[in-house]
Short mmCIF file of C-alpha atoms and ligand atoms in Angstrom, two decimals:
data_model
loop_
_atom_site.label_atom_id
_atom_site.label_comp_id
_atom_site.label_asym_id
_atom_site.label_seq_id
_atom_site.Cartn_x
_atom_site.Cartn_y
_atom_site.Cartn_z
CA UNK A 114 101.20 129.18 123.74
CA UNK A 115 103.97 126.86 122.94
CA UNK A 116 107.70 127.94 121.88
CA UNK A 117 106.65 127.01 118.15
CA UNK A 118 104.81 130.01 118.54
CA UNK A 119 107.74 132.18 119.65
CA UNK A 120 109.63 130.68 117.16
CA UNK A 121 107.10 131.51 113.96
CA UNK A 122 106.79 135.18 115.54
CA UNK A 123 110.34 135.63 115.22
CA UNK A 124 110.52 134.57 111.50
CA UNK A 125 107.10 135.82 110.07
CA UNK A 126 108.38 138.97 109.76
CA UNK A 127 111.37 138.33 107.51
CA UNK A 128 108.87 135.56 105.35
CA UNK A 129 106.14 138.70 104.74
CA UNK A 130 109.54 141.24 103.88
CA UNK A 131 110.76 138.46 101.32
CA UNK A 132 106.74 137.99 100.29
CA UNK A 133 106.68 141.93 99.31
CA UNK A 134 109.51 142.51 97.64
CA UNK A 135 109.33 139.26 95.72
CA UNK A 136 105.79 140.99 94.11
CA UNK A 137 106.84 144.69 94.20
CA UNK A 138 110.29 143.40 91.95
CA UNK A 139 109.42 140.38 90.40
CA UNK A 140 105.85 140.29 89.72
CA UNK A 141 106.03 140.64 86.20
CA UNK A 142 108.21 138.07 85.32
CA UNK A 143 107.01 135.21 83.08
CA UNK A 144 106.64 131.42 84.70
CA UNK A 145 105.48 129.84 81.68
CA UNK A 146 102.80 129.44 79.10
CA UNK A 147 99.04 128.52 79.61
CA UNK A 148 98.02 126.72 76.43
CA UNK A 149 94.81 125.11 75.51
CA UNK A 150 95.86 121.78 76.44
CA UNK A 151 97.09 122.60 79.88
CA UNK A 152 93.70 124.06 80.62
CA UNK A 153 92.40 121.19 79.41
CA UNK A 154 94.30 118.93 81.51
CA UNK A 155 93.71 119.58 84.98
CA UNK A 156 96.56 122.43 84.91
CA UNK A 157 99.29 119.92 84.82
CA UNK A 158 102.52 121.80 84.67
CA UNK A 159 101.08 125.67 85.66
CA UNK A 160 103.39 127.25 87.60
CA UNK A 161 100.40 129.25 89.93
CA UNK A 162 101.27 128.30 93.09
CA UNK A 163 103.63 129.14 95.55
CA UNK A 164 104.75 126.57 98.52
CA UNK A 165 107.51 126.61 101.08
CA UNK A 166 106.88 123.45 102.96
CA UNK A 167 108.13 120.89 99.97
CA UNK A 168 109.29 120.28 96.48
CA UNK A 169 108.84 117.68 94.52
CA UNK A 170 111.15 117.26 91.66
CA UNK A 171 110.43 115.13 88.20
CA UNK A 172 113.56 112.80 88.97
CA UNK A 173 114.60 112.95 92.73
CA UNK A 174 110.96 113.77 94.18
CA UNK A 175 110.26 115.05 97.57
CA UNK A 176 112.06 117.33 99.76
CA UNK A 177 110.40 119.19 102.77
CA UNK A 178 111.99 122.48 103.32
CA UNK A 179 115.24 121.54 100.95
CA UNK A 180 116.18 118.06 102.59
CA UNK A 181 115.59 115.00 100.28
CA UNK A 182 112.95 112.87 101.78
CA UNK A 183 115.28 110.22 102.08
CA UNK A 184 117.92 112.11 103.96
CA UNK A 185 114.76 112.65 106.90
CA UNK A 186 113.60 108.99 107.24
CA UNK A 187 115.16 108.80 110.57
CA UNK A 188 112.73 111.95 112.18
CA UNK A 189 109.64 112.05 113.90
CA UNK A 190 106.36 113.43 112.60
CA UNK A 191 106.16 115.69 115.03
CA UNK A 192 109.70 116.69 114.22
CA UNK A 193 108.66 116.92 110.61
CA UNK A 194 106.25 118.95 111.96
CA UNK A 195 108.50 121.33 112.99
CA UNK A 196 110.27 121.32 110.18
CA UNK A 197 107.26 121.88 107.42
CA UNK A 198 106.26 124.80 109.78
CA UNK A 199 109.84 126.78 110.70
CA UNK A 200 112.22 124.89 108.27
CA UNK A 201 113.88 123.98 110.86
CA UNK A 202 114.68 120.20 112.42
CA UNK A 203 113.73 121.03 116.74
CA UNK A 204 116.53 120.47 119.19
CA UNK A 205 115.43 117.85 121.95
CA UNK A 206 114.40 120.48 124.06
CA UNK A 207 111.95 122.03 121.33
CA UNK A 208 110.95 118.31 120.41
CA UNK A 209 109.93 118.07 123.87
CA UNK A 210 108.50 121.22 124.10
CA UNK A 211 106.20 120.48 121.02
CA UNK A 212 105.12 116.77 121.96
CA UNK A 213 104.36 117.83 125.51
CA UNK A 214 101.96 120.95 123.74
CA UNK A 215 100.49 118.49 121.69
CA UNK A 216 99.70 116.01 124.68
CA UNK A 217 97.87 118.76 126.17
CA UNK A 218 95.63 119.14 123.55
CA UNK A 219 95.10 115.83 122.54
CA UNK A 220 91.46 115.02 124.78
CA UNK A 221 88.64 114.37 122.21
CA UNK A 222 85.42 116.60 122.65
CA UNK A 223 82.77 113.69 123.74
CA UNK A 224 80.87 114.79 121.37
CA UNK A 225 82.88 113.34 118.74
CA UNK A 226 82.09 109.78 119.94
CA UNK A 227 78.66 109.64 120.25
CA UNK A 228 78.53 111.40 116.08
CA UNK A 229 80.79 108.36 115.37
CA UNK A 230 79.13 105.95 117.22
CA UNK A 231 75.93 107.00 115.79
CA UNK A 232 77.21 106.81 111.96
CA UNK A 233 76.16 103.77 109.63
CA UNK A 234 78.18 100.80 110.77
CA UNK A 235 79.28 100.38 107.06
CA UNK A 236 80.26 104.13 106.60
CA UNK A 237 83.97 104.18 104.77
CA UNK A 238 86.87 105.23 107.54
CA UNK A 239 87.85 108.13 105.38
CA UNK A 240 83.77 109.87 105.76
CA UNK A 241 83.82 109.02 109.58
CA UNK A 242 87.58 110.86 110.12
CA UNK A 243 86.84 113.30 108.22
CA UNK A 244 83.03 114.17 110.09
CA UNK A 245 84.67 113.88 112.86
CA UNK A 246 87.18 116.49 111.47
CA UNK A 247 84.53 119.04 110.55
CA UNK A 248 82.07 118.23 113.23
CA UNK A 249 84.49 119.79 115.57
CA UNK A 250 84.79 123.33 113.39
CA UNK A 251 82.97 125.08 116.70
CA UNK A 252 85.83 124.83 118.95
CA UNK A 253 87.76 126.61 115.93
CA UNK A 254 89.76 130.10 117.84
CA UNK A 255 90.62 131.14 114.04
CA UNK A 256 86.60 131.24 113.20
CA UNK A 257 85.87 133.47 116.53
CA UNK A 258 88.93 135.89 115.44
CA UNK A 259 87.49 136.74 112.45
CA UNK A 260 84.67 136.94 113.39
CA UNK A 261 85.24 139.19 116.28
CA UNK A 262 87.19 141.12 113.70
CA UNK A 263 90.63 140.36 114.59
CA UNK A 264 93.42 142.50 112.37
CA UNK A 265 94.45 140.41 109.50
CA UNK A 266 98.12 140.15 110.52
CA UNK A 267 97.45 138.36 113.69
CA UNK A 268 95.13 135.57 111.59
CA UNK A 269 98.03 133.08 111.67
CA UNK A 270 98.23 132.66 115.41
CA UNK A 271 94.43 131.05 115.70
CA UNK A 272 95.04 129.16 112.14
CA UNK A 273 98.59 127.88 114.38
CA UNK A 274 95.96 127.02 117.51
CA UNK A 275 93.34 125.26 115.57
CA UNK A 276 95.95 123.24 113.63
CA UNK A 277 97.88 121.90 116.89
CA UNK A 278 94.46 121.20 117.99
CA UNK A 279 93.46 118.72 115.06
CA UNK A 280 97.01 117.20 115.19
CA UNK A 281 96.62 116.77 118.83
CA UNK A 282 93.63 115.05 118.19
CA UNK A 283 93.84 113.26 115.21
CA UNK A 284 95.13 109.76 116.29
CA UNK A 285 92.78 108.75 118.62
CA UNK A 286 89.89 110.35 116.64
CA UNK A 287 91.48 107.56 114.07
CA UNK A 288 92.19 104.62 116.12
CA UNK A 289 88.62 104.78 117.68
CA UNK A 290 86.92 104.76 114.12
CA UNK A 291 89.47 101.81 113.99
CA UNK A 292 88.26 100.11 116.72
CA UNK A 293 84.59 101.15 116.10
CA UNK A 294 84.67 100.24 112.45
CA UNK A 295 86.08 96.30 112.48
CA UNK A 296 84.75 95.83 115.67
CA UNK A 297 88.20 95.63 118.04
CA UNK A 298 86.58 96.63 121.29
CA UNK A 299 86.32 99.11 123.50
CA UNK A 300 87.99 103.11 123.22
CA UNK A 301 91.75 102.71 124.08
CA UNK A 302 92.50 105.95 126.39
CA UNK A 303 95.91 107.48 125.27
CA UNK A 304 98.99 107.14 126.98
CA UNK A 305 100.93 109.99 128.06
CA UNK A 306 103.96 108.83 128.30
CA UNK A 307 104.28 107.29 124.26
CA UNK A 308 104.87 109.62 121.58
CA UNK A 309 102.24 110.92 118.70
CA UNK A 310 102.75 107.68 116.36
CA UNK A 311 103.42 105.49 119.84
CA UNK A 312 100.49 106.41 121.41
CA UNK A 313 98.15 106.28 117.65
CA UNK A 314 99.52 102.59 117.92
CA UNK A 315 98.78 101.96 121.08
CA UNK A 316 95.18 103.44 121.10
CA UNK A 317 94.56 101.03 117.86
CA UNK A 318 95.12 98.16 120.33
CA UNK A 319 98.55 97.36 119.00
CA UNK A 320 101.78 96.74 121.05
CA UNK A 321 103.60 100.19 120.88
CA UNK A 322 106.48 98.70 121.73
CA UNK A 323 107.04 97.02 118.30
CA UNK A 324 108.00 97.43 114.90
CA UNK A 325 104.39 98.73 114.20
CA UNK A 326 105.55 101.83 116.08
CA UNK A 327 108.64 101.86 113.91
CA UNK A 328 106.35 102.08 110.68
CA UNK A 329 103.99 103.98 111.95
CA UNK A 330 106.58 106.52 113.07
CA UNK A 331 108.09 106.31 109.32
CA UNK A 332 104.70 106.35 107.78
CA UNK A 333 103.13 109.53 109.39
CA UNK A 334 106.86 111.47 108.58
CA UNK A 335 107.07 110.12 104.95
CA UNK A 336 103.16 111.09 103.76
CA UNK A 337 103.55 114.37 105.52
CA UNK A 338 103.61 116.74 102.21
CA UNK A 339 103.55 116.70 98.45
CA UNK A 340 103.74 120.38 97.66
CA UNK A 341 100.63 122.50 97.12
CA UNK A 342 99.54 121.55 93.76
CA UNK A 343 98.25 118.07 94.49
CA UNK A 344 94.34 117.39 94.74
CA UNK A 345 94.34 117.25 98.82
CA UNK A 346 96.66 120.12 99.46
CA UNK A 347 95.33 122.29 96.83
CA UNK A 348 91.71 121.96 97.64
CA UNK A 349 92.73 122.87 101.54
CA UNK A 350 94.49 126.02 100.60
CA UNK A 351 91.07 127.14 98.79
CA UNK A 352 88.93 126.70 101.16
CA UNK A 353 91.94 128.50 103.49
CA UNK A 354 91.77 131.27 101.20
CA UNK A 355 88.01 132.15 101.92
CA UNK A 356 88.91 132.81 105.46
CA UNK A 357 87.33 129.22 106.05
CA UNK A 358 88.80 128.29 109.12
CA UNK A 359 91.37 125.06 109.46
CA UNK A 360 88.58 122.04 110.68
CA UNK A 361 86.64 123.74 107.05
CA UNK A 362 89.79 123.52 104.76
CA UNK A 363 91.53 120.42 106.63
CA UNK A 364 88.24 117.95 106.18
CA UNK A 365 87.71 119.58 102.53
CA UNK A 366 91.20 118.43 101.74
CA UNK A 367 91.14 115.09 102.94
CA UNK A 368 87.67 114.37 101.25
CA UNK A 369 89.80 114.76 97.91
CA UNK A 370 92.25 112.55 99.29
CA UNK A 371 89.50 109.93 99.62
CA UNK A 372 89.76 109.72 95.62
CA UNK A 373 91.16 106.36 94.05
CA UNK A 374 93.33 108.47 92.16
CA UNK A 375 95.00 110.09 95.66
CA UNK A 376 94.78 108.90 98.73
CA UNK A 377 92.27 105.79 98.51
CA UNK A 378 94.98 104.36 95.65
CA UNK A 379 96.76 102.65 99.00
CA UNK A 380 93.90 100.62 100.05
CA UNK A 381 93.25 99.73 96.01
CA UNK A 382 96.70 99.25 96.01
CA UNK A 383 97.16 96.30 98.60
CA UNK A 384 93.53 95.33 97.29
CA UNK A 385 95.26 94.53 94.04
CA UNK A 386 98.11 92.78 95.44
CA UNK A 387 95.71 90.62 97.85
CA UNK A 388 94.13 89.90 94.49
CA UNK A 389 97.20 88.78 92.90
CA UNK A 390 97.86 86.38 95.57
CA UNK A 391 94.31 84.74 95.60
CA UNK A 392 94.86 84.34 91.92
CA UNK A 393 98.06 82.58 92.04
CA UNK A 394 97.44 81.02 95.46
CA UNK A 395 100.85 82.32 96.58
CA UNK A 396 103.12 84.48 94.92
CA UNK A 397 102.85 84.18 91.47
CA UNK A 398 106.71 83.80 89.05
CA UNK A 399 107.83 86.66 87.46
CA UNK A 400 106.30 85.81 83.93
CA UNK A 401 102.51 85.32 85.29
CA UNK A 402 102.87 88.33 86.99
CA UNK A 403 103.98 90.08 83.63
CA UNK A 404 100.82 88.33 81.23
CA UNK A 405 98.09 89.60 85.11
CA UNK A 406 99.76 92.66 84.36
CA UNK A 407 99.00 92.65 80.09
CA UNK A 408 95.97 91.26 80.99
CA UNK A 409 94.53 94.51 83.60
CA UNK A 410 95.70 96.64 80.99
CA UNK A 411 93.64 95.59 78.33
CA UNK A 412 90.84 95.58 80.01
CA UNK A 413 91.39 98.77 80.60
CA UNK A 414 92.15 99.52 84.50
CA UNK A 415 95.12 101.11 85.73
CA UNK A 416 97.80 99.25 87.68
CA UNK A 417 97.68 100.70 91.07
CA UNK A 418 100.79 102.24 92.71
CA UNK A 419 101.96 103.44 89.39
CA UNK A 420 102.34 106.54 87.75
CA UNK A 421 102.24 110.10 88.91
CA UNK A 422 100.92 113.54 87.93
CA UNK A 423 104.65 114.87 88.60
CA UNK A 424 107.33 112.39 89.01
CA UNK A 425 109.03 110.63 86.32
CA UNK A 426 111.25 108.33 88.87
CA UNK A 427 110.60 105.40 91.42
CA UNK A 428 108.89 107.37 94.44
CA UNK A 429 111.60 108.20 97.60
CA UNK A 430 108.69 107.12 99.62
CA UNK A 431 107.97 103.91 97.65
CA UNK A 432 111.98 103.31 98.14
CA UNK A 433 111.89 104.76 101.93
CA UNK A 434 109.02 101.67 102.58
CA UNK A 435 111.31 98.84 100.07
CA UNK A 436 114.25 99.87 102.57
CA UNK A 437 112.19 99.51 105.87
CA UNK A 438 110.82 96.01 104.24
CA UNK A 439 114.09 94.50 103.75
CA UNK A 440 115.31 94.93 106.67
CA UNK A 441 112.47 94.31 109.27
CA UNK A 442 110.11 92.29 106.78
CA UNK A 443 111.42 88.22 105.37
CA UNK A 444 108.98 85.18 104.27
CA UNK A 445 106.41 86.99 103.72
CA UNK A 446 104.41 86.70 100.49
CA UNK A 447 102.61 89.64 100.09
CA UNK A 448 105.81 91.95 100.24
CA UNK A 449 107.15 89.09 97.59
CA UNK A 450 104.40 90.18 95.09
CA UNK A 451 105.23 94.04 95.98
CA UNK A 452 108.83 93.54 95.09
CA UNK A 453 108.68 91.30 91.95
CA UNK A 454 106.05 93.98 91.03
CA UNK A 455 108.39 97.01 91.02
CA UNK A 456 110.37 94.58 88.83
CA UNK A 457 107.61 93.56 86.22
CA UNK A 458 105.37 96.48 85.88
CA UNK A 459 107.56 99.21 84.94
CA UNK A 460 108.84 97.56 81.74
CA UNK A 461 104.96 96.87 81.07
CA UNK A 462 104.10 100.10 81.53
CA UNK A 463 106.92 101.64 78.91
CA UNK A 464 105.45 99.21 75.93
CA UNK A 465 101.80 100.04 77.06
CA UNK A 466 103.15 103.82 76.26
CA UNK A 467 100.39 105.67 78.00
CA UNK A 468 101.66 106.07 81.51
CA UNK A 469 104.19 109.27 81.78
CA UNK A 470 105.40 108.00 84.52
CA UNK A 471 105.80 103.92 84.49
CA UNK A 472 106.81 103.85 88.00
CA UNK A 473 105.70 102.95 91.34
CA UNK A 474 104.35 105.87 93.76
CA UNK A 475 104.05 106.23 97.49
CA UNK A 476 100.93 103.62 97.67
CA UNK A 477 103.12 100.89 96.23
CA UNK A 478 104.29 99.27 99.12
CA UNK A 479 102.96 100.84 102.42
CA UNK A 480 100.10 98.90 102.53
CA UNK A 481 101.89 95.42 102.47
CA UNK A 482 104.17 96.42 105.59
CA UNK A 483 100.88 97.39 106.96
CA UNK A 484 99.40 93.81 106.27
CA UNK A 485 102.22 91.98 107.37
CA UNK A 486 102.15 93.78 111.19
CA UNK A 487 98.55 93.11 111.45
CA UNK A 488 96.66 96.14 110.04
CA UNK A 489 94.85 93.74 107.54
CA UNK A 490 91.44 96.29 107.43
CA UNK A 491 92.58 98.23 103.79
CA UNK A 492 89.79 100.21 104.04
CA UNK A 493 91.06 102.18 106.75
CA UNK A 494 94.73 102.91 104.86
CA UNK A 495 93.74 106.48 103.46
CA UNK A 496 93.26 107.47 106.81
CA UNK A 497 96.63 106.90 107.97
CA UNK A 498 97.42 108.86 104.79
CA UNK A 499 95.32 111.47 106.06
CA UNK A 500 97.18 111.93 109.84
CA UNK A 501 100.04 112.16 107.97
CA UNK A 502 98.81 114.68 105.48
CA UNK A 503 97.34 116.96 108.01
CA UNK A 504 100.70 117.88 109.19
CA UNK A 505 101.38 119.28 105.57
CA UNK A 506 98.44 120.34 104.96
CA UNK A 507 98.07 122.41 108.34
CA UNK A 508 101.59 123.95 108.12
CA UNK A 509 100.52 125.18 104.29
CA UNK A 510 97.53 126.92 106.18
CA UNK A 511 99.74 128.47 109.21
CA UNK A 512 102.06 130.15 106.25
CA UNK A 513 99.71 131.28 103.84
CA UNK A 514 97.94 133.10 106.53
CA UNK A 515 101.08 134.66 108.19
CA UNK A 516 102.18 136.27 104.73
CA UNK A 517 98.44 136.99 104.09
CA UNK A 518 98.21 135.28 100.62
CA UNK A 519 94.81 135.73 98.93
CA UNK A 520 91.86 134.06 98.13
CA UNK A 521 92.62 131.55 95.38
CA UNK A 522 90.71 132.46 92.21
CA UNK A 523 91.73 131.39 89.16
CA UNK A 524 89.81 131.90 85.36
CA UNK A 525 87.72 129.80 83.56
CA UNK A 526 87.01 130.14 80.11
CA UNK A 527 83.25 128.64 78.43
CA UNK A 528 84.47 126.47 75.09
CA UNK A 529 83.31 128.54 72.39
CA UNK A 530 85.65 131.30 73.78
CA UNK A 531 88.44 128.34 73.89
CA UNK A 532 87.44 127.84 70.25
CA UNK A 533 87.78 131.14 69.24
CA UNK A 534 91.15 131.52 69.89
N1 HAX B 1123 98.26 102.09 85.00
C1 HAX B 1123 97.69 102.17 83.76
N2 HAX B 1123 97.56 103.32 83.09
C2 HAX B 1123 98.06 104.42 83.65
C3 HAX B 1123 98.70 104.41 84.89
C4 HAX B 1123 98.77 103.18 85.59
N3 HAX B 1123 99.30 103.07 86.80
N4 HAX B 1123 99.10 105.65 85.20
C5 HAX B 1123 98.72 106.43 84.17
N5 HAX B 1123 98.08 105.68 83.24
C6 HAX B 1123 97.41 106.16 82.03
C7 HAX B 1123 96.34 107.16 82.42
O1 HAX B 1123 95.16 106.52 82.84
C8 HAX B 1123 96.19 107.96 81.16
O2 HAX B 1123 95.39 107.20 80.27
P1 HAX B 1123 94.31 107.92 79.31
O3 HAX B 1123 95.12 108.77 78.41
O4 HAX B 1123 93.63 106.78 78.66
O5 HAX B 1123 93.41 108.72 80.21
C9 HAX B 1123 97.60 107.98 80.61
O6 HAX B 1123 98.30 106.89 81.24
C10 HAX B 1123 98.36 109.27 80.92
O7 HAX B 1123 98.30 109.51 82.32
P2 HAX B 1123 99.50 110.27 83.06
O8 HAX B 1123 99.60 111.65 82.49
O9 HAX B 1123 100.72 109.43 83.05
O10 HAX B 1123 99.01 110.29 84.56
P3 HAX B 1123 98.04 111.35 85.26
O11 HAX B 1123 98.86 112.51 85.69
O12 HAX B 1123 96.84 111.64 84.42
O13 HAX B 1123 97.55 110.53 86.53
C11 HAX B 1123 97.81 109.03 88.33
C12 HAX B 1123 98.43 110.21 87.57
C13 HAX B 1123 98.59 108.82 89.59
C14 HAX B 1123 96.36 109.40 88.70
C15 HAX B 1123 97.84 107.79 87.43
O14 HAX B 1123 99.18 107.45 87.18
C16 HAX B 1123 97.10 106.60 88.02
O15 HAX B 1123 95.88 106.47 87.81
N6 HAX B 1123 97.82 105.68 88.78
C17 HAX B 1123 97.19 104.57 89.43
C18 HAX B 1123 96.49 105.05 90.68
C19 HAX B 1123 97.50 105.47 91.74
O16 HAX B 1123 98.45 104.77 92.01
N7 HAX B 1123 97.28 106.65 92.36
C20 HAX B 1123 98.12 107.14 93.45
C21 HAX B 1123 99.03 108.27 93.05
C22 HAX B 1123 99.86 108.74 94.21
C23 HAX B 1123 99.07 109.62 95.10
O17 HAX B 1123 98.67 110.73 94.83
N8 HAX B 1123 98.74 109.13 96.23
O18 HAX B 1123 97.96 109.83 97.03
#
């Protein structure tokens, strides 16, 4: 076992004291109302869940563990990784300590490759990564503890093995459905010596000594967590909840994340600026971008990249990307379109008046940084996403089960009793 380990032991403890007495003075206090309309609207708004990794405010957005999103942009996923899971940024010494654990479990089960070898050639990225995720529950340590009847307080410690495991294991699971999928050639073998985003870069059978590796390093830290509410995270922590062990929830979570209206909205997203492009043959001037724009609406399609269920501000992610783009990314058209967008559409959007939200989100622009390094294949976008997301995701599952929270159960109500009230 790693020092992360050492580390959580040491703080668990003071997390489930906090946990207890938060319930045994506290529980009866009032978060809000439930009205008809909030039941009716996918919950929007409940206050029902409790999450320590991240925070995501109306007007500022994201922070992991209290730091602004855009205050990290300069740390490692794996250091992020740290951070979601302890709260605390790792020295260089812990850093090292936690890359080196992860190297160690990073070889594939061969298994995996002959399932994804054997898969439809057309099959979507997102259902291949996330086989591959479930198709290696066996090897789960936090399935064999319960079963073998482990003591409840000790459930974190396999939930912490299986979820280094999958993180270990993630990027070249990835980067060979990559390869596989749009026919790049043969398995690359990871390189020990790269880091976790490096090496991911490296296996895909790009130079990792590039500025690919700088925004792949940026990309896996800055899609790492969006508190527990969202459709991804919150599906995960269910399935968590049943005592379903981490390769269960993780691969439950990201099949949400596969929806147009999560994850898959970054491979729409660069879909629709591609689109934009064709149309105009170039990038389009600032008023025939505004009458495409009128135009999608009334037809009745959403604008991708816009809106949220939460935020009421330009995304910190969506600005962490603009920042990275200006100043790596010049003459290139596509980011053009992505930046005369966030100009156009948000106006748009406030005279349309349905949108709460009029502007952009974390798909806006990641996929054009993407396009102009050479990742052209869209499709495979959500699973980048999804690396990212597992770090969240898995640090959500580590905590829950180290203060023993319970299965997630909330009421449903048949309409006539809705009626009747
Ligand atoms: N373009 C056009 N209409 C939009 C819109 C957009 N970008 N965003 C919201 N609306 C519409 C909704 O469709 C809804 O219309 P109806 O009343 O006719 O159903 C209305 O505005 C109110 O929606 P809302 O309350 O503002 O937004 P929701 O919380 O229901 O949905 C979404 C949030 C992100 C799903 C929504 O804004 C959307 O569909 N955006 C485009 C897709 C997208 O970018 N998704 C990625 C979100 C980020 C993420 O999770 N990534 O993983």
């Amino acid at each position: 076992m790693g020092k992360l380990h050492n580390i959580l032991a040491k703080k668990i403890p003071d997390w489930r004291y906090n946990y207890k007495k938060l319930l045994d003075q506290k529980g009866n206090v009032v978060l809000g109302d439930v009205t008809i309309e909030k039941a009716l609207s996918g919950m929007r708004g409940i206050k029902g869940l409790a999450c320590d990794t991240s925070y995501v405010t109306a007007d500022e957005g994201l922070h992991i563990r209290g730091s602004h999103i855009l205050d990290l942009v300069h740390i490692l996923p794996e250091e992020v990784l740290h951070l979601l899971l302890t709260g605390d940024i790792p020295n260089k010494a812990m850093l090292a300590d936690l890359q080196s654990d992860l190297k160690s479990r990073n070889k594939v089960p061969p298994y995996i490759w002959d399932i994804l070898d054997n898969m439809p050639k057309d099959s979507h990225p997102m259902t291949m990564f996330n086989t591959a995720i479930l198709s290696m529950q066996k090897e789960s340590q936090f399935y064999k503890a319960v079963d073998a009847g482990l003591s409840k307080t000790k459930y974190w410690h396999t939930t912490l093995e299986d979820s280094l495991n999958i993180i270990a294991k993630l990027p070249a699971i990835a980067a060979y459905i990559y390869r596989l999928r749009f026919n790049k050639g043969k398995r690359i073998n990871s390189n020990k010596d790269l880091d976790w985003s490096a090496d991911f870069v490296h296996m895909m059978g790009f130079d990792s000594d590039s500025e690919m590796t700088k925004l792949m390093r940026l990309y896996l830290m800055l899609h790492c967590d969006h508190e527990a509410g969202n459709v991804s995270a919150f599906s995960a922590m269910t399935v968590n909840s049943a005592l379903s062990d981490p390769y269960y929830a993780l691969s439950a979570g990201l099949n949400g994340l596969a929806g147009p209206l999560h994850g898959l909205a970054n491979q729409n997203c660069l879909r629709f600026v591609l689109s934009i492009r064709d149309h105009f043959k170039g990038s389009p001037s600032k008023a025939d971008l505004k009458q495409f724009i009128w135009d999608r609406l009334n037809s009745g399609r959403v604008i991708p990249g816009y809106g949220h269920a939460v935020l009421r501000c330009p995304d910190p992610r969506f600005t962490a990307f603009m920042n990275f783009g200006k100043e790596h990314v010049t003459d290139d058209e596509i980011f053009d379109i992505v930046n005369k967008l966030f100009k156009v559409v948000p106006p748009v959007l406030k005279e349309h008046g349905k949108a709460k939200n009029p502007w952009p989100n974390v798909d806006a622009a990641s996929g054009a940084l993407l396009y102009h390094y050479g990742l052209k294949e869209f499709e495979f976008y959500t699973v980048l996403f999804s690396i990212s997301r597992s770090l969240g995701i898995t640090s959500q599952m580590v905590l829950n089960r180290a203060l023993g929270m319970p299965l997630i159960r909330p009421k449903s109500l048949p309409f006539d009793v809705l009626n009747s009230y």
